[in-house]
PDB file of N, CA and C and ligand atoms in Angstrom:
ATOM      1  N   ALA A   1     109.332 128.693  35.237  1.00  0.00           N
ATOM      2  CA  ALA A   1     109.924 127.927  36.350  1.00  0.00           C
ATOM      3  C   ALA A   1     109.353 126.517  36.360  1.00  0.00           C
ATOM      4  N   LEU A   2     110.115 125.595  36.857  1.00  0.00           N
ATOM      5  CA  LEU A   2     109.659 124.205  36.938  1.00  0.00           C
ATOM      6  C   LEU A   2     108.627 124.065  38.056  1.00  0.00           C
ATOM      7  N   PRO A   3     107.670 123.134  37.887  1.00  0.00           N
ATOM      8  CA  PRO A   3     106.688 122.925  38.960  1.00  0.00           C
ATOM      9  C   PRO A   3     107.313 122.197  40.156  1.00  0.00           C
ATOM     10  N   LYS A   4     106.761 122.452  41.328  1.00  0.00           N
ATOM     11  CA  LYS A   4     107.235 121.776  42.538  1.00  0.00           C
ATOM     12  C   LYS A   4     106.988 120.278  42.428  1.00  0.00           C
ATOM     13  N   LEU A   5     107.937 119.504  42.901  1.00  0.00           N
ATOM     14  CA  LEU A   5     107.806 118.048  42.894  1.00  0.00           C
ATOM     15  C   LEU A   5     106.705 117.624  43.867  1.00  0.00           C
ATOM     16  N   PRO A   6     105.653 116.963  43.356  1.00  0.00           N
ATOM     17  CA  PRO A   6     104.612 116.509  44.281  1.00  0.00           C
ATOM     18  C   PRO A   6     105.075 115.246  45.026  1.00  0.00           C
ATOM     19  N   ALA A   7     104.777 115.154  46.304  1.00  0.00           N
ATOM     20  CA  ALA A   7     105.160 113.975  47.093  1.00  0.00           C
ATOM     21  C   ALA A   7     104.484 112.722  46.540  1.00  0.00           C
ATOM     22  N   THR A   8     103.432 112.922  45.758  1.00  0.00           N
ATOM     23  CA  THR A   8     102.680 111.801  45.176  1.00  0.00           C
ATOM     24  C   THR A   8     103.316 111.280  43.884  1.00  0.00           C
ATOM     25  N   ASP A   9     104.300 111.987  43.339  1.00  0.00           N
ATOM     26  CA  ASP A   9     105.006 111.565  42.134  1.00  0.00           C
ATOM     27  C   ASP A   9     105.652 110.194  42.376  1.00  0.00           C
ATOM     28  N   ALA A  10     105.600 109.287  41.396  1.00  0.00           N
ATOM     29  CA  ALA A  10     106.114 107.926  41.575  1.00  0.00           C
ATOM     30  C   ALA A  10     107.598 107.913  41.933  1.00  0.00           C
ATOM     31  N   ALA A  11     108.392 108.727  41.240  1.00  0.00           N
ATOM     32  CA  ALA A  11     109.836 108.778  41.517  1.00  0.00           C
ATOM     33  C   ALA A  11     110.093 109.389  42.896  1.00  0.00           C
ATOM     34  N   ALA A  12     109.294 110.384  43.259  1.00  0.00           N
ATOM     35  CA  ALA A  12     109.429 111.014  44.575  1.00  0.00           C
ATOM     36  C   ALA A  12     109.128 110.003  45.673  1.00  0.00           C
ATOM     37  N   LYS A  13     108.055 109.235  45.462  1.00  0.00           N
ATOM     38  CA  LYS A  13     107.675 108.197  46.430  1.00  0.00           C
ATOM     39  C   LYS A  13     108.770 107.152  46.576  1.00  0.00           C
ATOM     40  N   ALA A  14     109.355 106.756  45.432  1.00  0.00           N
ATOM     41  CA  ALA A  14     110.396 105.720  45.442  1.00  0.00           C
ATOM     42  C   ALA A  14     111.586 106.146  46.296  1.00  0.00           C
ATOM     43  N   LEU A  15     111.835 107.467  46.345  1.00  0.00           N
ATOM     44  CA  LEU A  15     112.966 107.973  47.126  1.00  0.00           C
ATOM     45  C   LEU A  15     112.503 108.607  48.442  1.00  0.00           C
ATOM     46  N   ALA A  16     111.237 108.372  48.797  1.00  0.00           N
ATOM     47  CA  ALA A  16     110.682 108.862  50.066  1.00  0.00           C
ATOM     48  C   ALA A  16     110.835 110.374  50.206  1.00  0.00           C
ATOM     49  N   TYR A  17     110.659 111.107  49.067  1.00  0.00           N
ATOM     50  CA  TYR A  17     110.788 112.571  49.107  1.00  0.00           C
ATOM     51  C   TYR A  17     109.703 113.201  49.963  1.00  0.00           C
ATOM     52  N   THR A  18     110.116 114.205  50.726  1.00  0.00           N
ATOM     53  CA  THR A  18     109.186 114.995  51.515  1.00  0.00           C
ATOM     54  C   THR A  18     109.624 116.454  51.484  1.00  0.00           C
ATOM     55  N   GLU A  19     108.676 117.368  51.645  1.00  0.00           N
ATOM     56  CA  GLU A  19     109.034 118.789  51.695  1.00  0.00           C
ATOM     57  C   GLU A  19     109.505 119.190  53.084  1.00  0.00           C
ATOM     58  N   ASN A  20     109.368 118.289  54.050  1.00  0.00           N
ATOM     59  CA  ASN A  20     109.679 118.640  55.436  1.00  0.00           C
ATOM     60  C   ASN A  20     110.699 117.675  56.053  1.00  0.00           C
ATOM     61  N   ALA A  21     111.961 118.002  55.897  1.00  0.00           N
ATOM     62  CA  ALA A  21     113.028 117.150  56.426  1.00  0.00           C
ATOM     63  C   ALA A  21     112.916 116.998  57.946  1.00  0.00           C
ATOM     64  N   ALA A  22     112.330 117.992  58.600  1.00  0.00           N
ATOM     65  CA  ALA A  22     112.233 117.971  60.065  1.00  0.00           C
ATOM     66  C   ALA A  22     111.378 116.816  60.572  1.00  0.00           C
ATOM     67  N   ALA A  23     110.494 116.286  59.722  1.00  0.00           N
ATOM     68  CA  ALA A  23     109.575 115.230  60.154  1.00  0.00           C
ATOM     69  C   ALA A  23     109.974 113.847  59.625  1.00  0.00           C
ATOM     70  N   VAL A  24     111.145 113.730  59.034  1.00  0.00           N
ATOM     71  CA  VAL A  24     111.555 112.462  58.420  1.00  0.00           C
ATOM     72  C   VAL A  24     111.887 111.405  59.470  1.00  0.00           C
ATOM     73  N   LYS A  25     111.362 110.191  59.246  1.00  0.00           N
ATOM     74  CA  LYS A  25     111.637 109.070  60.156  1.00  0.00           C
ATOM     75  C   LYS A  25     112.392 107.955  59.427  1.00  0.00           C
ATOM     76  N   HIS A  26     112.832 108.231  58.209  1.00  0.00           N
ATOM     77  CA  HIS A  26     113.477 107.221  57.355  1.00  0.00           C
ATOM     78  C   HIS A  26     114.788 106.713  57.964  1.00  0.00           C
ATOM     79  N   ALA A  27     115.070 105.425  57.796  1.00  0.00           N
ATOM     80  CA  ALA A  27     116.282 104.805  58.349  1.00  0.00           C
ATOM     81  C   ALA A  27     117.559 105.440  57.801  1.00  0.00           C
ATOM     82  N   ALA A  28     117.514 105.940  56.560  1.00  0.00           N
ATOM     83  CA  ALA A  28     118.699 106.514  55.925  1.00  0.00           C
ATOM     84  C   ALA A  28     118.916 107.984  56.297  1.00  0.00           C
ATOM     85  N   PHE A  29     117.974 108.555  57.058  1.00  0.00           N
ATOM     86  CA  PHE A  29     118.055 109.985  57.376  1.00  0.00           C
ATOM     87  C   PHE A  29     119.181 110.303  58.348  1.00  0.00           C
ATOM     88  N   LYS A  30     120.005 111.272  57.980  1.00  0.00           N
ATOM     89  CA  LYS A  30     121.066 111.748  58.866  1.00  0.00           C
ATOM     90  C   LYS A  30     120.627 113.092  59.438  1.00  0.00           C
ATOM     91  N   ALA A  31     120.751 113.261  60.747  1.00  0.00           N
ATOM     92  CA  ALA A  31     120.329 114.493  61.400  1.00  0.00           C
ATOM     93  C   ALA A  31     120.961 115.712  60.722  1.00  0.00           C
ATOM     94  N   GLY A  32     120.142 116.702  60.474  1.00  0.00           N
ATOM     95  CA  GLY A  32     120.640 117.944  59.880  1.00  0.00           C
ATOM     96  C   GLY A  32     120.640 117.962  58.366  1.00  0.00           C
ATOM     97  N   SER A  33     120.344 116.835  57.737  1.00  0.00           N
ATOM     98  CA  SER A  33     120.358 116.806  56.274  1.00  0.00           C
ATOM     99  C   SER A  33     119.044 117.332  55.700  1.00  0.00           C
ATOM    100  N   SER A  34     119.148 118.019  54.585  1.00  0.00           N
ATOM    101  CA  SER A  34     117.984 118.512  53.849  1.00  0.00           C
ATOM    102  C   SER A  34     118.465 118.863  52.446  1.00  0.00           C
ATOM    103  N   CYS A  35     117.522 119.129  51.561  1.00  0.00           N
ATOM    104  CA  CYS A  35     117.908 119.422  50.172  1.00  0.00           C
ATOM    105  C   CYS A  35     118.928 120.557  50.095  1.00  0.00           C
ATOM    106  N   THR A  36     118.795 121.532  50.948  1.00  0.00           N
ATOM    107  CA  THR A  36     119.670 122.696  50.865  1.00  0.00           C
ATOM    108  C   THR A  36     121.149 122.346  51.059  1.00  0.00           C
ATOM    109  N   ASN A  37     121.448 121.255  51.795  1.00  0.00           N
ATOM    110  CA  ASN A  37     122.852 120.858  51.951  1.00  0.00           C
ATOM    111  C   ASN A  37     123.146 119.524  51.254  1.00  0.00           C
ATOM    112  N   CYS A  38     122.341 119.230  50.230  1.00  0.00           N
ATOM    113  CA  CYS A  38     122.537 118.023  49.416  1.00  0.00           C
ATOM    114  C   CYS A  38     123.319 118.366  48.147  1.00  0.00           C
ATOM    115  N   ASN A  39     124.173 117.479  47.767  1.00  0.00           N
ATOM    116  CA  ASN A  39     125.016 117.712  46.587  1.00  0.00           C
ATOM    117  C   ASN A  39     124.200 117.814  45.296  1.00  0.00           C
ATOM    118  N   PHE A  40     122.989 117.291  45.283  1.00  0.00           N
ATOM    119  CA  PHE A  40     122.160 117.307  44.071  1.00  0.00           C
ATOM    120  C   PHE A  40     121.283 118.550  43.955  1.00  0.00           C
ATOM    121  N   PHE A  41     121.256 119.366  45.019  1.00  0.00           N
ATOM    122  CA  PHE A  41     120.410 120.564  45.014  1.00  0.00           C
ATOM    123  C   PHE A  41     121.117 121.688  44.265  1.00  0.00           C
ATOM    124  N   LYS A  42     120.439 122.269  43.286  1.00  0.00           N
ATOM    125  CA  LYS A  42     121.045 123.319  42.466  1.00  0.00           C
ATOM    126  C   LYS A  42     120.373 124.676  42.658  1.00  0.00           C
ATOM    127  N   GLY A  43     119.610 124.806  43.718  1.00  0.00           N
ATOM    128  CA  GLY A  43     118.946 126.069  43.998  1.00  0.00           C
ATOM    129  C   GLY A  43     119.913 127.093  44.559  1.00  0.00           C
ATOM    130  N   ALA A  44     119.569 128.359  44.396  1.00  0.00           N
ATOM    131  CA  ALA A  44     120.401 129.431  44.942  1.00  0.00           C
ATOM    132  C   ALA A  44     120.231 129.462  46.453  1.00  0.00           C
ATOM    133  N   LYS A  45     121.243 129.937  47.156  1.00  0.00           N
ATOM    134  CA  LYS A  45     121.198 130.037  48.605  1.00  0.00           C
ATOM    135  C   LYS A  45     120.020 130.918  49.022  1.00  0.00           C
ATOM    136  N   GLY A  46     119.253 130.450  50.000  1.00  0.00           N
ATOM    137  CA  GLY A  46     118.129 131.229  50.484  1.00  0.00           C
ATOM    138  C   GLY A  46     116.836 131.018  49.724  1.00  0.00           C
ATOM    139  N   GLN A  47     116.905 130.290  48.618  1.00  0.00           N
ATOM    140  CA  GLN A  47     115.736 130.011  47.803  1.00  0.00           C
ATOM    141  C   GLN A  47     114.919 128.883  48.452  1.00  0.00           C
ATOM    142  N   ALA A  48     113.599 129.027  48.549  1.00  0.00           N
ATOM    143  CA  ALA A  48     112.762 128.011  49.192  1.00  0.00           C
ATOM    144  C   ALA A  48     112.652 126.740  48.356  1.00  0.00           C
ATOM    145  N   TYR A  49     112.670 126.910  47.039  1.00  0.00           N
ATOM    146  CA  TYR A  49     112.598 125.766  46.127  1.00  0.00           C
ATOM    147  C   TYR A  49     113.668 125.928  45.066  1.00  0.00           C
ATOM    148  N   GLY A  50     114.232 124.803  44.634  1.00  0.00           N
ATOM    149  CA  GLY A  50     115.250 124.888  43.604  1.00  0.00           C
ATOM    150  C   GLY A  50     115.365 123.576  42.849  1.00  0.00           C
ATOM    151  N   PRO A  51     116.085 123.587  41.745  1.00  0.00           N
ATOM    152  CA  PRO A  51     116.250 122.379  40.940  1.00  0.00           C
ATOM    153  C   PRO A  51     117.069 121.319  41.674  1.00  0.00           C
ATOM    154  N   CYS A  52     116.796 120.071  41.334  1.00  0.00           N
ATOM    155  CA  CYS A  52     117.542 118.921  41.863  1.00  0.00           C
ATOM    156  C   CYS A  52     117.920 118.046  40.670  1.00  0.00           C
ATOM    157  N   THR A  53     119.164 117.632  40.614  1.00  0.00           N
ATOM    158  CA  THR A  53     119.650 116.821  39.503  1.00  0.00           C
ATOM    159  C   THR A  53     118.814 115.550  39.321  1.00  0.00           C
ATOM    160  N   LEU A  54     118.315 114.997  40.404  1.00  0.00           N
ATOM    161  CA  LEU A  54     117.581 113.732  40.332  1.00  0.00           C
ATOM    162  C   LEU A  54     116.150 113.880  39.825  1.00  0.00           C
ATOM    163  N   PHE A  55     115.612 115.096  39.919  1.00  0.00           N
ATOM    164  CA  PHE A  55     114.225 115.331  39.482  1.00  0.00           C
ATOM    165  C   PHE A  55     114.215 116.484  38.486  1.00  0.00           C
ATOM    166  N   PRO A  56     114.686 116.233  37.259  1.00  0.00           N
ATOM    167  CA  PRO A  56     114.913 117.323  36.290  1.00  0.00           C
ATOM    168  C   PRO A  56     113.655 118.070  35.832  1.00  0.00           C
ATOM    169  N   LYS A  57     112.474 117.506  36.051  1.00  0.00           N
ATOM    170  CA  LYS A  57     111.242 118.177  35.603  1.00  0.00           C
ATOM    171  C   LYS A  57     110.604 119.031  36.690  1.00  0.00           C
ATOM    172  N   ASN A  58     111.237 119.055  37.874  1.00  0.00           N
ATOM    173  CA  ASN A  58     110.612 119.732  39.009  1.00  0.00           C
ATOM    174  C   ASN A  58     111.631 120.510  39.840  1.00  0.00           C
ATOM    175  N   THR A  59     111.098 121.281  40.779  1.00  0.00           N
ATOM    176  CA  THR A  59     111.941 121.845  41.827  1.00  0.00           C
ATOM    177  C   THR A  59     111.625 121.098  43.118  1.00  0.00           C
ATOM    178  N   VAL A  60     112.556 121.119  44.040  1.00  0.00           N
ATOM    179  CA  VAL A  60     112.345 120.477  45.341  1.00  0.00           C
ATOM    180  C   VAL A  60     112.503 121.530  46.436  1.00  0.00           C
ATOM    181  N   ALA A  61     111.951 121.236  47.597  1.00  0.00           N
ATOM    182  CA  ALA A  61     111.992 122.191  48.712  1.00  0.00           C
ATOM    183  C   ALA A  61     113.371 122.219  49.349  1.00  0.00           C
ATOM    184  N   ALA A  62     113.894 123.416  49.609  1.00  0.00           N
ATOM    185  CA  ALA A  62     115.187 123.539  50.289  1.00  0.00           C
ATOM    186  C   ALA A  62     115.148 122.823  51.634  1.00  0.00           C
ATOM    187  N   LYS A  63     113.972 122.847  52.280  1.00  0.00           N
ATOM    188  CA  LYS A  63     113.798 122.188  53.582  1.00  0.00           C
ATOM    189  C   LYS A  63     113.325 120.750  53.427  1.00  0.00           C
ATOM    190  N   GLY A  64     113.329 120.258  52.189  1.00  0.00           N
ATOM    191  CA  GLY A  64     112.894 118.889  51.934  1.00  0.00           C
ATOM    192  C   GLY A  64     114.019 117.889  52.107  1.00  0.00           C
ATOM    193  N   TRP A  65     113.716 116.659  51.760  1.00  0.00           N
ATOM    194  CA  TRP A  65     114.699 115.572  51.893  1.00  0.00           C
ATOM    195  C   TRP A  65     114.227 114.380  51.065  1.00  0.00           C
ATOM    196  N   CYS A  66     115.176 113.574  50.593  1.00  0.00           N
ATOM    197  CA  CYS A  66     114.845 112.266  50.030  1.00  0.00           C
ATOM    198  C   CYS A  66     115.992 111.313  50.340  1.00  0.00           C
ATOM    199  N   SER A  67     115.758 110.019  50.113  1.00  0.00           N
ATOM    200  CA  SER A  67     116.733 108.999  50.536  1.00  0.00           C
ATOM    201  C   SER A  67     117.986 108.970  49.672  1.00  0.00           C
ATOM    202  N   ALA A  68     118.037 109.793  48.607  1.00  0.00           N
ATOM    203  CA  ALA A  68     119.246 109.886  47.777  1.00  0.00           C
ATOM    204  C   ALA A  68     120.163 111.012  48.266  1.00  0.00           C
ATOM    205  N   TRP A  69     119.795 111.627  49.380  1.00  0.00           N
ATOM    206  CA  TRP A  69     120.589 112.747  49.906  1.00  0.00           C
ATOM    207  C   TRP A  69     122.074 112.384  49.983  1.00  0.00           C
ATOM    208  N   ALA A  70     122.925 113.294  49.546  1.00  0.00           N
ATOM    209  CA  ALA A  70     124.376 113.134  49.645  1.00  0.00           C
ATOM    210  C   ALA A  70     124.957 114.482  50.049  1.00  0.00           C
ATOM    211  N   LYS A  71     125.863 114.482  50.988  1.00  0.00           N
ATOM    212  CA  LYS A  71     126.445 115.724  51.507  1.00  0.00           C
ATOM    213  C   LYS A  71     126.998 116.593  50.390  1.00  0.00           C
ATOM    214  N   LYS A  72     126.670 117.871  50.440  1.00  0.00           N
ATOM    215  CA  LYS A  72     127.187 118.832  49.456  1.00  0.00           C
ATOM    216  C   LYS A  72     128.706 118.878  49.524  1.00  0.00           C
ATOM    217  N   LEU A  73     129.344 118.770  48.384  1.00  0.00           N
ATOM    218  CA  LEU A  73     130.812 118.752  48.342  1.00  0.00           C
ATOM    219  C   LEU A  73     131.372 120.170  48.262  1.00  0.00           C
TER     220      LEU A  73
HETATM  221 FE1  SF4 B   1     116.656 116.835  47.936  1.00  0.00          FE
HETATM  222 FE2  SF4 B   1     119.045 115.822  47.427  1.00  0.00          FE
HETATM  223 FE3  SF4 B   1     116.889 114.283  47.329  1.00  0.00          FE
HETATM  224 FE4  SF4 B   1     117.304 116.114  45.463  1.00  0.00          FE
HETATM  225  S1  SF4 B   1     118.580 114.310  45.860  1.00  0.00           S
HETATM  226  S2  SF4 B   1     115.365 115.706  46.525  1.00  0.00           S
HETATM  227  S3  SF4 B   1     118.234 117.766  46.641  1.00  0.00           S
HETATM  228  S4  SF4 B   1     117.725 115.297  49.167  1.00  0.00           S
END
């Protein structure tokens, strides 16, 4: 399995990635958004961590968020 994306990762920092969408104060944050309902999240439903197209070497938290969030189509 891929390792979890550390918030300290340079690319993660650039996109303001966090494992806790509930605590996000970012200007681009839309209420209710998180990795689990992001179009780039490829994790299975109910999975706590899953792959993200933007971070191919890691998994991201289903309850996480970053500024590249886009509504799941
Ligand atoms: Fe989460 Fe989407 Fe950002 Fe990937 S692109 S870290 S799934 S919010």
